[in-house]
PDB file of C-alpha atoms in Angstrom:
ATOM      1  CA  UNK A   1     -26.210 -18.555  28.456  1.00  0.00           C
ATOM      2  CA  UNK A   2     -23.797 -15.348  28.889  1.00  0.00           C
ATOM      3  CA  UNK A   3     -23.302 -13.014  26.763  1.00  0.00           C
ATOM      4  CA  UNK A   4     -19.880 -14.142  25.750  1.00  0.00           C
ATOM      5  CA  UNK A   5     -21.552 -17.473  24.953  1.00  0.00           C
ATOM      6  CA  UNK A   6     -24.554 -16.084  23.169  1.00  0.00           C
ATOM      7  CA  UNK A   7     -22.155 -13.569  21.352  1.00  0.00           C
ATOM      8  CA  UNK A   8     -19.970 -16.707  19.782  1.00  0.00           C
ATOM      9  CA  UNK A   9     -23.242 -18.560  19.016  1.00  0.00           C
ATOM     10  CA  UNK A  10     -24.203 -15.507  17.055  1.00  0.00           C
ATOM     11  CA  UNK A  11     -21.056 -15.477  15.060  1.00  0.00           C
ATOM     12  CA  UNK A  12     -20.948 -18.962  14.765  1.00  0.00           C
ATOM     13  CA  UNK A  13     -24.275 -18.773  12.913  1.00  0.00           C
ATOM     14  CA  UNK A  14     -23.485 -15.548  11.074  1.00  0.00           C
ATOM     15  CA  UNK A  15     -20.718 -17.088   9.947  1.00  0.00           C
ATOM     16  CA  UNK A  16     -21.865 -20.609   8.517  1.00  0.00           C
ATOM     17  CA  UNK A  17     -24.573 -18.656   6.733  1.00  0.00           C
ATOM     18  CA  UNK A  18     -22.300 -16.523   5.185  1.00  0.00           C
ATOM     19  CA  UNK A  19     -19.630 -18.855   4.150  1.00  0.00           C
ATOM     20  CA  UNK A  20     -20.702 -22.509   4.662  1.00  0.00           C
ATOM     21  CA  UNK A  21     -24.372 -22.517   3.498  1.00  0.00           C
ATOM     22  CA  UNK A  22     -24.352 -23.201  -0.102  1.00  0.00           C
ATOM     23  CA  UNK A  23     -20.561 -23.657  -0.408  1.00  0.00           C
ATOM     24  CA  UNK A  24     -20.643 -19.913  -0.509  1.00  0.00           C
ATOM     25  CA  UNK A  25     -16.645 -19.972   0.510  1.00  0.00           C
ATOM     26  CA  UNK A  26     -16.188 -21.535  -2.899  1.00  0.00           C
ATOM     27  CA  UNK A  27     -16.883 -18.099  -4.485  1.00  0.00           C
ATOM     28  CA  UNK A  28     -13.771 -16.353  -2.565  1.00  0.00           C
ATOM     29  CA  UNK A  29     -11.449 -19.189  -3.477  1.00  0.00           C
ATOM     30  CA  UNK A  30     -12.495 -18.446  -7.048  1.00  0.00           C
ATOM     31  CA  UNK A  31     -12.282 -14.874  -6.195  1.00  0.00           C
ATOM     32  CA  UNK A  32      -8.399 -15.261  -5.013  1.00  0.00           C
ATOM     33  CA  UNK A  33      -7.136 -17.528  -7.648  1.00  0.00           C
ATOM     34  CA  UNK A  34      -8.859 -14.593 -10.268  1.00  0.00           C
ATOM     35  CA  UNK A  35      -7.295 -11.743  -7.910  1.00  0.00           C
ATOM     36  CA  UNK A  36      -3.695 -13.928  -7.813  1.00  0.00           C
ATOM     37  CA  UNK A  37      -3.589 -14.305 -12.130  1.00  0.00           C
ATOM     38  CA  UNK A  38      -4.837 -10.336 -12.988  1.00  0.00           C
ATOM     39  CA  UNK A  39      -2.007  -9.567 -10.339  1.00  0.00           C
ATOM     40  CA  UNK A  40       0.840 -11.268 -11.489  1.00  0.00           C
ATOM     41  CA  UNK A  41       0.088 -10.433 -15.248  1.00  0.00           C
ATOM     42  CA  UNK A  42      -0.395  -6.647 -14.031  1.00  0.00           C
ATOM     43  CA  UNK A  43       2.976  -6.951 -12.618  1.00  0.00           C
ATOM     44  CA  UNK A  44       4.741  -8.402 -15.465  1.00  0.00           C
ATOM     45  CA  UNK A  45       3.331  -5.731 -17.847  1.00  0.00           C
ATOM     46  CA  UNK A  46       3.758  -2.932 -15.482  1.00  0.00           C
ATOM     47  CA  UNK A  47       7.591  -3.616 -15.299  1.00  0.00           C
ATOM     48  CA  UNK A  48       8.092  -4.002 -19.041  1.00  0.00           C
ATOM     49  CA  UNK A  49       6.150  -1.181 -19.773  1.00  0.00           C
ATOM     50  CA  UNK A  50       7.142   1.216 -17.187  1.00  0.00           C
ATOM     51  CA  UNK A  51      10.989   0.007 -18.357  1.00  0.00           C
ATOM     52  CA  UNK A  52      10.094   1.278 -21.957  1.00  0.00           C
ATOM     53  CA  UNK A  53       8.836   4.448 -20.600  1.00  0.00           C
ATOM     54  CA  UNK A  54      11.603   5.327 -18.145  1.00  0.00           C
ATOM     55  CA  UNK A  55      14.167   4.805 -21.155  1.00  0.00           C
ATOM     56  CA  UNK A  56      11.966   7.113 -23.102  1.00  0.00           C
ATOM     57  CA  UNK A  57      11.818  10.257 -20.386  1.00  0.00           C
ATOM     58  CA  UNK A  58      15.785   9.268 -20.330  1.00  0.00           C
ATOM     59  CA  UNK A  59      16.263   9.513 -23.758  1.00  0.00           C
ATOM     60  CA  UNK A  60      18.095  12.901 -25.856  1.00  0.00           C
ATOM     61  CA  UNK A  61      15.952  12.457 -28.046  1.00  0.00           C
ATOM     62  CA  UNK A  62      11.980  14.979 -28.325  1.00  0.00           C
ATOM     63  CA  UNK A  63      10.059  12.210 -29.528  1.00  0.00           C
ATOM     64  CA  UNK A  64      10.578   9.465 -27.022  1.00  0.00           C
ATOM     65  CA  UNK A  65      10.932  12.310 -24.413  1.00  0.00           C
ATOM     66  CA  UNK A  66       7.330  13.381 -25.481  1.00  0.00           C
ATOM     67  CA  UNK A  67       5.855  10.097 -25.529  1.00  0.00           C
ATOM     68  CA  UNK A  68       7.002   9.019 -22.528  1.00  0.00           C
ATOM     69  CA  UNK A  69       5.682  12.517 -20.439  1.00  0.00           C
ATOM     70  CA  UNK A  70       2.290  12.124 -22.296  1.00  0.00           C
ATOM     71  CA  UNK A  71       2.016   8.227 -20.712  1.00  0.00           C
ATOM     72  CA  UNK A  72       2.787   8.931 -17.718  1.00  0.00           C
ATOM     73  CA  UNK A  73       0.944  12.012 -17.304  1.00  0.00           C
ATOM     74  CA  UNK A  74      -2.517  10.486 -18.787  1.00  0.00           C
ATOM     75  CA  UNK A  75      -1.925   7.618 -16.486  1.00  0.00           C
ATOM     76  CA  UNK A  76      -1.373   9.154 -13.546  1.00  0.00           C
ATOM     77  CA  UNK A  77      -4.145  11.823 -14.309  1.00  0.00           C
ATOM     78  CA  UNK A  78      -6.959   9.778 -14.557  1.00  0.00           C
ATOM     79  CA  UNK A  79      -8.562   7.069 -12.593  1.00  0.00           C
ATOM     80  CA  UNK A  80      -7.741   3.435 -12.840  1.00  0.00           C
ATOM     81  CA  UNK A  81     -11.274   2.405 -13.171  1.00  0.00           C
ATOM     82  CA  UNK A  82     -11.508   4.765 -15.954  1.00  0.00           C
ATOM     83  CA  UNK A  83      -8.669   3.286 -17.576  1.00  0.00           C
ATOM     84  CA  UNK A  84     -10.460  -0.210 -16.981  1.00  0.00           C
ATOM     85  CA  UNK A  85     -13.810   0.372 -18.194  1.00  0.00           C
ATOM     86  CA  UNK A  86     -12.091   2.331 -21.884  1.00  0.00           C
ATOM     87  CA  UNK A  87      -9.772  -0.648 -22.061  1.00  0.00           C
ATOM     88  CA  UNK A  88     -12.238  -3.416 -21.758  1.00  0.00           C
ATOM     89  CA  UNK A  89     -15.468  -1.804 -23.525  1.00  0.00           C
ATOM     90  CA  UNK A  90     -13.889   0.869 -25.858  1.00  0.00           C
ATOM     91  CA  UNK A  91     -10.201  -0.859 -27.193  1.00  0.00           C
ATOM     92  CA  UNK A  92     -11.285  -4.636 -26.942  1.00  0.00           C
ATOM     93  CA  UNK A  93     -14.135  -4.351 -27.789  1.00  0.00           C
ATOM     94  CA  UNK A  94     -13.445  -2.952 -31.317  1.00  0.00           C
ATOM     95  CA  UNK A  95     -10.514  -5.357 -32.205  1.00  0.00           C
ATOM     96  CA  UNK A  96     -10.716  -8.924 -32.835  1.00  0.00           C
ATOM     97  CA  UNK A  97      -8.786 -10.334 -30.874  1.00  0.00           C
ATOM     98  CA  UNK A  98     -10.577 -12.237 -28.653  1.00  0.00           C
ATOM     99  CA  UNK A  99      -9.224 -12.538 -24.711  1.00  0.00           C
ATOM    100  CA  UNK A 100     -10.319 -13.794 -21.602  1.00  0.00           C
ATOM    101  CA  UNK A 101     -11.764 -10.750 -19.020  1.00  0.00           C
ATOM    102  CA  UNK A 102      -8.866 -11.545 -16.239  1.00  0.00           C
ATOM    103  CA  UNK A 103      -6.062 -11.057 -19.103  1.00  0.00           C
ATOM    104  CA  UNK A 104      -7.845  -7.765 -20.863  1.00  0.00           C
ATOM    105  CA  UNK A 105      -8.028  -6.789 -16.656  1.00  0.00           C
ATOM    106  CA  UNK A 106      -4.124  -7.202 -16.082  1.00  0.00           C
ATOM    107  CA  UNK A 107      -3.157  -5.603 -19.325  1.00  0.00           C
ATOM    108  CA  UNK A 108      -5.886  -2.331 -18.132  1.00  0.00           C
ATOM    109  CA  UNK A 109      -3.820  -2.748 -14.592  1.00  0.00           C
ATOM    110  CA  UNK A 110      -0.647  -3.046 -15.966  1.00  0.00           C
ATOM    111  CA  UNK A 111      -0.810  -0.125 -18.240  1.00  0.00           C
ATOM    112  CA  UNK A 112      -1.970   1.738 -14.997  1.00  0.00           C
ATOM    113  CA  UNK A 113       1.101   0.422 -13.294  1.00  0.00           C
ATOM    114  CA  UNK A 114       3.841   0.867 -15.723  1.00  0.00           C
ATOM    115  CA  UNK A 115       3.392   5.177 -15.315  1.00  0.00           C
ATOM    116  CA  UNK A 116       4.227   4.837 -11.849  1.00  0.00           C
ATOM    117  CA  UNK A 117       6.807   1.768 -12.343  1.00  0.00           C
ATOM    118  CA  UNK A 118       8.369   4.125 -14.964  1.00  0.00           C
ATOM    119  CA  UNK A 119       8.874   7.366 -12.414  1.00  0.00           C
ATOM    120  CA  UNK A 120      10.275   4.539  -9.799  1.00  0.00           C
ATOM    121  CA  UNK A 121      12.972   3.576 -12.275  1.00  0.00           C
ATOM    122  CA  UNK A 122      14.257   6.827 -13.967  1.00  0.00           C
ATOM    123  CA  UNK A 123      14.466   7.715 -10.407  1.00  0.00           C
ATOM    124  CA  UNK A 124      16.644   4.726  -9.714  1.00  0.00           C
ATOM    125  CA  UNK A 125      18.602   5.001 -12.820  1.00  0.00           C
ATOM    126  CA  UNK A 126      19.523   8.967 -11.830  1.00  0.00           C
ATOM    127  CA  UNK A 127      20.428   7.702  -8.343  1.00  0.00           C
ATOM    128  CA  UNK A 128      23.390   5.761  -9.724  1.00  0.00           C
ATOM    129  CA  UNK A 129      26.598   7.836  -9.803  1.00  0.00           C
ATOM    130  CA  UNK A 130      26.915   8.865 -13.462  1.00  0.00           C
ATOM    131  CA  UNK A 131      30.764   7.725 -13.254  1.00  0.00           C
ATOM    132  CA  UNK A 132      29.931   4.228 -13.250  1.00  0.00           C
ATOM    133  CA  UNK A 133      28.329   5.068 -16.741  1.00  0.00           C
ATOM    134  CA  UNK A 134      31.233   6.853 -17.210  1.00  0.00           C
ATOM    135  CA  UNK A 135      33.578   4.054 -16.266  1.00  0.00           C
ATOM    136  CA  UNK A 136      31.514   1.395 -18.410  1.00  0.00           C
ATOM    137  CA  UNK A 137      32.099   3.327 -21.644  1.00  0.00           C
ATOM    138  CA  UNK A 138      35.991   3.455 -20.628  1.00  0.00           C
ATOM    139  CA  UNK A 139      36.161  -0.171 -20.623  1.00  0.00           C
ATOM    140  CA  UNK A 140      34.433  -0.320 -24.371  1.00  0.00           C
ATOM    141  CA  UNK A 141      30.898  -1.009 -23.678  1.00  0.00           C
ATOM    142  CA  UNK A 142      28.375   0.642 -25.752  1.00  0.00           C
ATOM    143  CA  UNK A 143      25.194   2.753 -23.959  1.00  0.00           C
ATOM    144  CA  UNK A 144      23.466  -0.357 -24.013  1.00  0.00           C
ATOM    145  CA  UNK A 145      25.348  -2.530 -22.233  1.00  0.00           C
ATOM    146  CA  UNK A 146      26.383   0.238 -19.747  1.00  0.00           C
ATOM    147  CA  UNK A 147      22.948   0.469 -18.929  1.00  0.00           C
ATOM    148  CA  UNK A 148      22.114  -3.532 -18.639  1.00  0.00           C
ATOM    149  CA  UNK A 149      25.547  -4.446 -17.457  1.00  0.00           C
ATOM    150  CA  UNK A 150      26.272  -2.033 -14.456  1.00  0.00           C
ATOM    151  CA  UNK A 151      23.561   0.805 -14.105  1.00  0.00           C
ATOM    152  CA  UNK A 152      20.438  -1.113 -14.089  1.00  0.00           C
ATOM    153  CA  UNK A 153      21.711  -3.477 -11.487  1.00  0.00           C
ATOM    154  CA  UNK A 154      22.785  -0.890  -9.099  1.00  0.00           C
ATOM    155  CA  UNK A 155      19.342   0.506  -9.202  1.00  0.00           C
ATOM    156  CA  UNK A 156      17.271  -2.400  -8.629  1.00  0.00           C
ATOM    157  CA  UNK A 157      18.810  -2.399  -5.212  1.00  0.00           C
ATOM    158  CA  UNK A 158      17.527   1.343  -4.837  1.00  0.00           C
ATOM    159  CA  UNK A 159      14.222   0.842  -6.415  1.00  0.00           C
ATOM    160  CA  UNK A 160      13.120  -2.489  -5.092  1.00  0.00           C
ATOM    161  CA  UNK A 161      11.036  -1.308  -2.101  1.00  0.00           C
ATOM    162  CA  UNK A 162       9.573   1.481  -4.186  1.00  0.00           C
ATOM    163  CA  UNK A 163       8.711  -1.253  -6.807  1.00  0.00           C
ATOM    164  CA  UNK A 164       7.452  -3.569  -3.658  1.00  0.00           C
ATOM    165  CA  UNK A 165       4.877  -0.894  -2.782  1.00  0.00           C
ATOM    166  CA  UNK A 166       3.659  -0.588  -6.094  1.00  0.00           C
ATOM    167  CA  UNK A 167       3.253  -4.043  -6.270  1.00  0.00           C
ATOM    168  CA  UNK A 168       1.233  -4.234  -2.924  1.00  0.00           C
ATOM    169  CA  UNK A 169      -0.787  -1.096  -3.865  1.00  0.00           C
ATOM    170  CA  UNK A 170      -1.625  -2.923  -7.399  1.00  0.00           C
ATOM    171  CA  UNK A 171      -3.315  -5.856  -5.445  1.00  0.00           C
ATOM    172  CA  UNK A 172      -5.685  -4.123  -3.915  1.00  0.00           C
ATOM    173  CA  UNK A 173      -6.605  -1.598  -6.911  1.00  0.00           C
ATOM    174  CA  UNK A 174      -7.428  -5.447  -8.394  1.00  0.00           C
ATOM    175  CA  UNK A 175     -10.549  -5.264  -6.328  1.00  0.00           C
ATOM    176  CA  UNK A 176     -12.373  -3.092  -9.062  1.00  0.00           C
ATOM    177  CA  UNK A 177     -12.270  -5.969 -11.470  1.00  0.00           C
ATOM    178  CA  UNK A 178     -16.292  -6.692 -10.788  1.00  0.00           C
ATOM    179  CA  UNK A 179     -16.835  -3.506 -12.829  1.00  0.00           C
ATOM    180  CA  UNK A 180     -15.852  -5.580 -16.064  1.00  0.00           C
ATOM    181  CA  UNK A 181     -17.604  -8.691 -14.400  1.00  0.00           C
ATOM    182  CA  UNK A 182     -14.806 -10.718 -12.992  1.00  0.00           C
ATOM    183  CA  UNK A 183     -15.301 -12.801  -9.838  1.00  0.00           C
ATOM    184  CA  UNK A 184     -12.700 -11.444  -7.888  1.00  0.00           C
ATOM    185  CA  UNK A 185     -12.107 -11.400  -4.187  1.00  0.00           C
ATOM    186  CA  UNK A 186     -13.950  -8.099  -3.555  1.00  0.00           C
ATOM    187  CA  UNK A 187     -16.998  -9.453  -5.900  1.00  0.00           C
ATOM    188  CA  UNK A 188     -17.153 -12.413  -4.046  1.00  0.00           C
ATOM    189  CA  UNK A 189     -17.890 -10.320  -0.944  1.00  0.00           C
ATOM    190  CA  UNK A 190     -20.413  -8.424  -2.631  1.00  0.00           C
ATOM    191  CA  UNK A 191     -22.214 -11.507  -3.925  1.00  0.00           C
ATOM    192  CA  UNK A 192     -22.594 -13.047  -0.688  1.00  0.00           C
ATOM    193  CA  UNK A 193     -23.401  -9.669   0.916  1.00  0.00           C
ATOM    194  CA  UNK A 194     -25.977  -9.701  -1.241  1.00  0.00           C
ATOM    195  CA  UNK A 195     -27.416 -13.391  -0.942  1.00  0.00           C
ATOM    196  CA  UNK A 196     -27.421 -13.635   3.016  1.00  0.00           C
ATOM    197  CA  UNK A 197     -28.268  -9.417   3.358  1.00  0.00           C
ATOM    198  CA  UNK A 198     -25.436  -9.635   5.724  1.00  0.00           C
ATOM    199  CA  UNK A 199     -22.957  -7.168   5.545  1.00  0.00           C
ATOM    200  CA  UNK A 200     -20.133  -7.288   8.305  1.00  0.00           C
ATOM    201  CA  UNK A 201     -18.756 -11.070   7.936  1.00  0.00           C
ATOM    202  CA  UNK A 202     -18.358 -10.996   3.747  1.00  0.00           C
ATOM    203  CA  UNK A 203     -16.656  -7.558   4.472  1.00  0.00           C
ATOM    204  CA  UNK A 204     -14.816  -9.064   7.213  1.00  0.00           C
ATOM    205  CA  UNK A 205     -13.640 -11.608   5.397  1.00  0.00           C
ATOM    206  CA  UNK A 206     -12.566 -10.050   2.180  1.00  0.00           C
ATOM    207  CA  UNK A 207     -10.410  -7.880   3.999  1.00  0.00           C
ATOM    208  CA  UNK A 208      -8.676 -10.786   5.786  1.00  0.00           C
ATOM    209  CA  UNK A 209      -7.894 -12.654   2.649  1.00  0.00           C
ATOM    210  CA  UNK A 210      -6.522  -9.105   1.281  1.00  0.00           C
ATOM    211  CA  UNK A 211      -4.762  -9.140   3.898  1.00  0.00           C
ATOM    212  CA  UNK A 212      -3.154 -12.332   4.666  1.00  0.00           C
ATOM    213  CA  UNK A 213      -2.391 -12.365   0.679  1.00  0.00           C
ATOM    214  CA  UNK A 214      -0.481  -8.817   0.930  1.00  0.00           C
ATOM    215  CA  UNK A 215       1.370 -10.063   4.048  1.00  0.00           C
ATOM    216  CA  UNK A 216       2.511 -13.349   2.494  1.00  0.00           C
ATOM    217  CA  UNK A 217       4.339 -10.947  -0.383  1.00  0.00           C
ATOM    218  CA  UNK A 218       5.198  -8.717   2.047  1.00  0.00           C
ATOM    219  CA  UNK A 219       7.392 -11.425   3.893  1.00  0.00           C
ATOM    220  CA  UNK A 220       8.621 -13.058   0.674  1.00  0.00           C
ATOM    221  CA  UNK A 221       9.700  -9.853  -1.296  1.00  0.00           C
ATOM    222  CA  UNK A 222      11.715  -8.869   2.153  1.00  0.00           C
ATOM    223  CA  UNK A 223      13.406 -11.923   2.041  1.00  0.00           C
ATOM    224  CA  UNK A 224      14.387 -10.999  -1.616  1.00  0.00           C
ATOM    225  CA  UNK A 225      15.289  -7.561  -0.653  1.00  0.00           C
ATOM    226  CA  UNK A 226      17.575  -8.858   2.056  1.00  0.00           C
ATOM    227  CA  UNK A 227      19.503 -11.216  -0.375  1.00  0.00           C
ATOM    228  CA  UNK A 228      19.838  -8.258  -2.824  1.00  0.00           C
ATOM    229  CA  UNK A 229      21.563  -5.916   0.090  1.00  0.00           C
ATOM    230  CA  UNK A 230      24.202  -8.877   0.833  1.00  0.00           C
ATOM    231  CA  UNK A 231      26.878  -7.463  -0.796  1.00  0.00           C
ATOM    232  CA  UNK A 232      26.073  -3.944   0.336  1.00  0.00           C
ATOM    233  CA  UNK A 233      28.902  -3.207   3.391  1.00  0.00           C
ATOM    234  CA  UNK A 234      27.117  -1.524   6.063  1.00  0.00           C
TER     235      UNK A 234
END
């Protein structure tokens, strides 16, 4: 046998115990669809939160000035898995309302997000030319629909690759999840690391599926991003 031969034998092997033995792949599908859900939630609360707070740091006004610059600089001064761990054992665990772990996980990850989400749109709200606000309040809107009607859609063109990288770098920060005992990709890995004492295919292997996933919204959120510049003339 050469040693190419004996090398794919070894994998071969390395990999059915790692994966195919026990149905262990079952525990990373379980692991992505957990990783997919926290994600998607996290998303959907980062943006509404980190909407609320951007209006806040824009606002005249001390108080929701305040509030807002507290958030975001809590948030962004302390570590996610901090966040996590106070979230899930501290503020959930003294109310009683009762949740499943993956929901109380996205909420915890998309309170993290929304600080940064919020920086990413004041920033695209400033980049619009303050005489289109101007020009909205000619025509008789109020603030309100100056800011929904013609501001805020100007910026999502500016904003929507910052937002995109938020999103990817929010994927992977799900991989912390197995502090709060989720199954999650990365936990799945660990557990099978730890059944088989095999190290470099579960590794391996998690990062794949990390990867493939982030690549898959990579493609589809540039095919969004191209539809939004259409009507840009360049």
């Amino acid at each position: 046998m050469t040693g190419i031969q004996a090398w794919y034998t070894d994998i071969s092997e390395l990999f059915y115990k790692c994966f195919i033995r026990e149905d262990r792949y079952k525990l990373l599908l379980e692991g992505v669809g957990v990783t997919i859900k926290v994600s998607l939630l996290a998303v959907v609360v980062g943006i509404l939160i980190g909407m609320l707070i951007a209006m806040c740091n824009l606002s005249q006004k001390k108080l929701p000035r305040a509030i807002g610059g507290i958030y975001t600089d809590v948030i962004r001064g302390t570590p996610s898995v901090t966040q996590l761990m106070i979230i899930y054992f501290v503020i959930f665990a003294s109310v009683p309302v009762q949740l499943d772990k993956w929901i109380i996980a996205a909420i915890a990850f998309g309170v993290n997000s929304g600080a940064y989400v919020s920086e990413i749109i004041r920033g695209g709200i400033l980049s619009v030319d303050h005489g289109q606000t101007e020009a909205g309040r000619s025509l008789g809107l109020n603030a309100f629909q100056t800011m929904t009607r013609i501001v805020i859609p100007q910026a999502v063109k500016n904003i929507f690759p910052a937002l995109c990288n938020e999103f990817i770098v929010l994927i992977k920060e799900t991989a912390i999840v197995g502090y709060v005992g989720l199954m999650d990709i990365q936990k799945a890995g660990d557990f099978i690391k730890s059944a088989t004492y095999e190290a470099f295919m579960p590794l391996v292997g998690t990062a794949v599926i990390y990867y493939v996933l982030i690549k898959i919204l990579t493609l589809s959120l540039r095919q969004v991003e191209k539809r939004l510049r259409r009507s840009d003339a360049r």
